[in-house]
Amino acid sequence: MTAQNRPDTRPEIVAIGGMADWMLAELRLRYRVHDLAAATDRTGLLAQAAQARAAVTTGAVGIEADTVRRLPQLAMLACFGTGYDKVDRAALAQRGIALSNTP
């Protein structure tokens, strides 16, 4: 069986936004990345990413409650860069979703 015929078993993550191309490239080596910033159909992408258990974002972009709601399996959000003011911490806390911040 060729590599093209094998199912992609890498864990799924959602890249919310603010990532440089090199960061996305590194993430894609290890994960199936659903790139929300590049999506032309945000609703469709979030539906495709419904099984993702992790998401990444930057302090400048954060995550909104609506996005959290549309990711029913989300268990962890990694936020990097200065601050996390744009992260809806209440939406994460309500669902018991872990938040990490790397300045």
XYZ file of N, CA and C in Angstrom:
309
model
N 0.852 -1.180 0.000
C 0.000 0.000 0.000
C 0.895 1.239 0.000
N 0.593 2.189 -0.841
C 1.394 3.408 -0.913
C 0.963 4.397 0.153
N 1.826 5.358 0.408
C 1.520 6.381 1.417
C 0.251 7.146 1.064
N -0.014 7.318 -0.225
C -1.202 8.060 -0.641
C -2.489 7.314 -0.307
N -2.418 5.987 -0.173
C -3.606 5.185 0.095
C -3.877 4.978 1.581
N -2.952 5.363 2.420
C -3.123 5.177 3.859
C -3.926 6.327 4.449
N -4.777 6.011 5.416
C -5.503 7.098 6.088
C -4.527 7.942 6.908
N -4.811 9.202 7.006
C -3.977 10.121 7.780
C -4.361 9.980 9.247
N -3.489 9.404 10.035
C -3.791 9.145 11.441
C -3.192 10.186 12.386
N -2.602 11.234 11.821
C -2.059 12.280 12.698
C -3.205 12.945 13.459
N -2.956 13.387 14.695
C -3.998 14.102 15.436
C -4.409 15.380 14.702
N -5.669 15.741 14.848
C -6.178 16.963 14.227
C -6.035 18.140 15.184
N -5.638 19.285 14.638
C -5.651 20.526 15.407
C -6.232 21.627 14.530
N -6.693 22.669 15.185
C -7.213 23.832 14.476
C -6.257 24.987 14.715
N -5.774 25.590 13.639
C -4.963 26.803 13.726
C -5.926 27.977 13.579
N -6.159 28.685 14.673
C -7.145 29.761 14.678
C -6.668 30.946 13.853
N -5.420 31.323 13.990
C -4.899 32.438 13.203
C -3.655 33.032 13.822
N -2.996 33.875 13.042
C -1.815 34.568 13.516
C -0.516 33.805 13.351
N -0.572 32.618 12.764
C 0.619 31.801 12.616
C 1.389 32.161 11.349
N 2.693 32.248 11.488
C 3.556 32.448 10.325
C 3.579 31.156 9.505
N 3.911 31.281 8.237
C 3.947 30.110 7.353
C 4.867 29.017 7.884
N 6.025 29.401 8.418
C 6.960 28.391 8.913
C 6.374 27.642 10.111
N 5.572 28.331 10.928
C 4.936 27.667 12.070
C 3.921 26.631 11.590
N 3.111 27.039 10.618
C 2.129 26.105 10.062
C 2.821 24.899 9.435
N 3.928 25.143 8.752
C 4.673 24.041 8.133
C 5.164 23.057 9.197
N 5.668 23.562 10.301
C 6.117 22.692 11.395
C 4.952 21.909 11.987
N 3.825 22.586 12.199
C 2.648 21.903 12.738
C 2.180 20.793 11.799
N 2.232 21.062 10.503
C 1.758 20.079 9.518
C 2.623 18.818 9.468
N 3.841 18.900 9.960
C 4.681 17.702 10.020
C 4.134 16.685 11.017
N 3.431 17.176 12.035
C 2.991 16.311 13.126
C 1.476 16.172 13.254
N 0.741 17.117 12.682
C -0.710 17.171 12.874
C -1.431 17.381 11.551
N -2.705 17.004 11.526
C -3.600 17.413 10.440
C -4.116 18.777 10.849
N -3.688 19.803 10.163
C -3.992 21.181 10.545
C -5.189 21.696 9.756
N -6.194 22.157 10.482
C -7.329 22.854 9.890
C -7.038 24.342 10.079
N -6.673 25.019 8.999
C -6.226 26.414 9.060
C -7.416 27.356 8.911
N -7.939 27.820 10.026
C -9.122 28.672 10.026
C -8.856 30.010 9.344
N -7.657 30.538 9.496
C -7.331 31.834 8.894
C -7.364 31.776 7.369
N -7.055 30.622 6.799
C -7.017 30.482 5.341
C -8.343 29.993 4.763
N -9.293 29.683 5.614
C -10.557 29.100 5.152
C -11.429 30.121 4.436
N -11.978 29.726 3.311
C -12.960 30.568 2.626
C -14.359 30.280 3.152
N -14.524 29.106 3.759
C -15.802 28.706 4.352
C -15.555 28.343 5.812
N -15.622 29.325 6.687
C -15.330 29.144 8.108
C -16.234 28.072 8.731
N -17.525 28.139 8.441
C -18.469 27.177 9.002
C -18.132 25.764 8.544
N -17.831 25.618 7.264
C -17.467 24.310 6.727
C -16.189 23.764 7.333
N -15.190 24.621 7.491
C -13.935 24.168 8.076
C -14.143 23.722 9.518
N -14.918 24.490 10.283
C -15.166 24.115 11.673
C -15.945 22.803 11.759
N -16.836 22.561 10.809
C -17.553 21.282 10.769
C -16.583 20.136 10.476
N -15.646 20.354 9.561
C -14.645 19.332 9.242
C -13.727 19.065 10.428
N -13.507 20.089 11.247
C -12.582 19.991 12.379
C -13.278 19.604 13.678
N -14.508 19.156 13.600
C -15.306 18.891 14.802
C -14.664 17.882 15.750
N -13.808 17.009 15.251
C -13.162 16.009 16.110
C -11.834 16.487 16.690
N -11.388 17.669 16.312
C -10.113 18.189 16.818
C -10.193 18.405 18.319
N -9.179 17.916 19.020
C -9.139 18.057 20.474
C -8.246 19.209 20.918
N -7.514 19.810 19.983
C -6.614 20.908 20.335
C -6.673 21.993 19.271
N -6.382 23.204 19.713
C -6.303 24.346 18.804
C -5.123 25.205 19.229
N -4.588 25.952 18.269
C -3.500 26.885 18.550
C -3.898 28.258 18.041
N -3.444 29.271 18.750
C -3.731 30.644 18.366
C -2.618 31.536 18.890
N -2.722 32.804 18.601
C -1.780 33.777 19.138
C -2.520 34.709 20.081
N -1.764 35.406 20.903
C -2.369 36.378 21.798
C -3.081 37.480 21.043
N -2.594 37.806 19.857
C -3.200 38.874 19.057
C -4.526 38.451 18.431
N -4.720 37.156 18.214
C -5.930 36.654 17.553
C -6.922 36.082 18.561
N -6.459 35.252 19.473
C -7.331 34.661 20.485
C -8.315 33.661 19.904
N -9.430 33.477 20.615
C -10.508 32.594 20.164
C -11.816 33.123 20.744
N -12.858 33.096 19.929
C -14.176 33.586 20.350
C -15.037 32.427 20.844
N -16.037 32.756 21.650
C -16.944 31.745 22.204
C -17.618 30.937 21.100
N -17.984 31.569 19.988
C -18.651 30.854 18.903
C -17.747 29.770 18.321
N -16.463 30.072 18.189
C -15.519 29.077 17.673
C -15.382 27.928 18.660
N -15.295 28.246 19.944
C -15.225 27.205 20.974
C -16.460 26.311 20.881
N -17.615 26.912 20.731
C -18.873 26.162 20.653
C -18.893 25.220 19.450
N -18.301 25.626 18.351
C -18.320 24.821 17.122
C -17.262 23.711 17.101
N -16.474 23.640 18.152
C -15.460 22.586 18.266
C -15.795 21.719 19.484
N -16.743 20.800 19.331
C -17.281 20.067 20.478
C -16.280 19.160 21.192
N -15.215 18.745 20.534
C -14.219 17.865 21.159
C -13.017 18.626 21.702
N -13.021 19.943 21.564
C -11.870 20.743 21.984
C -11.589 20.533 23.466
N -10.345 20.188 23.780
C -9.942 19.946 25.163
C -8.791 20.843 25.588
N -8.103 21.477 24.604
C -6.919 22.255 24.924
C -6.700 23.351 23.897
N -6.367 24.546 24.376
C -6.002 25.661 23.504
C -4.606 26.119 23.888
N -3.695 26.112 22.931
C -2.348 26.633 23.132
C -2.295 28.030 22.531
N -1.944 28.988 23.355
C -1.869 30.383 22.927
C -0.433 30.847 23.106
N 0.137 31.409 22.058
C 1.502 31.896 22.200
C 1.578 33.342 21.753
N 2.593 34.008 22.229
C 2.731 35.436 21.979
C 2.275 36.206 23.208
N 2.436 37.479 23.155
C 2.133 38.321 24.302
C 0.646 38.362 24.602
N 0.298 38.018 25.823
C -1.069 38.146 26.310
C -2.026 37.098 25.794
N -3.188 37.085 26.428
C -4.279 36.217 25.996
C -5.615 36.910 26.226
N -5.601 38.245 26.137
C -6.815 39.040 26.340
C -7.915 38.701 25.341
N -7.544 38.272 24.144
C -8.547 37.978 23.115
C -9.052 36.540 23.166
N -8.601 35.798 24.158
C -9.100 34.436 24.374
C -10.334 34.535 25.262
N -11.434 33.956 24.824
C -12.647 33.944 25.643
C -12.469 32.867 26.718
N -11.843 33.277 27.818
C -11.529 32.337 28.891
C -12.790 31.773 29.543
N -13.853 32.558 29.580
C -15.110 32.069 30.171
C -15.665 30.900 29.359
N -15.599 31.005 28.031
C -16.090 29.917 27.171
C -15.251 28.656 27.368
N -13.944 28.829 27.527
C -13.081 27.674 27.775
C -13.387 27.055 29.138
N -13.490 27.901 30.155
C -13.734 27.417 31.519
C -15.069 26.685 31.623
N -16.065 27.191 30.939
C -17.393 26.573 30.978
C -17.352 25.121 30.508
N -16.461 24.843 29.573
C -16.346 23.484 29.025
C -15.178 22.703 29.622
N -14.429 23.317 30.530
C -13.284 22.631 31.130
C -12.122 22.468 30.173
N -11.989 23.386 29.223
C -10.925 23.330 28.219
C -9.669 23.970 28.796
N -8.561 23.251 28.733
C -7.286 23.744 29.247
C -6.746 24.848 28.342
N -6.115 25.840 28.957
C -5.485 26.950 28.234
C -4.028 27.017 28.643
N -3.143 27.009 27.657
C -1.725 27.233 27.941
C -1.311 28.507 27.233
N -0.373 29.217 27.836
C 0.115 30.464 27.252
C 1.627 30.471 27.314
N 2.244 30.691 26.167
C 3.691 30.803 26.077
C 4.021 32.183 25.540
N 4.499 33.076 26.403
C 4.802 34.442 25.929
C 5.991 34.489 24.992
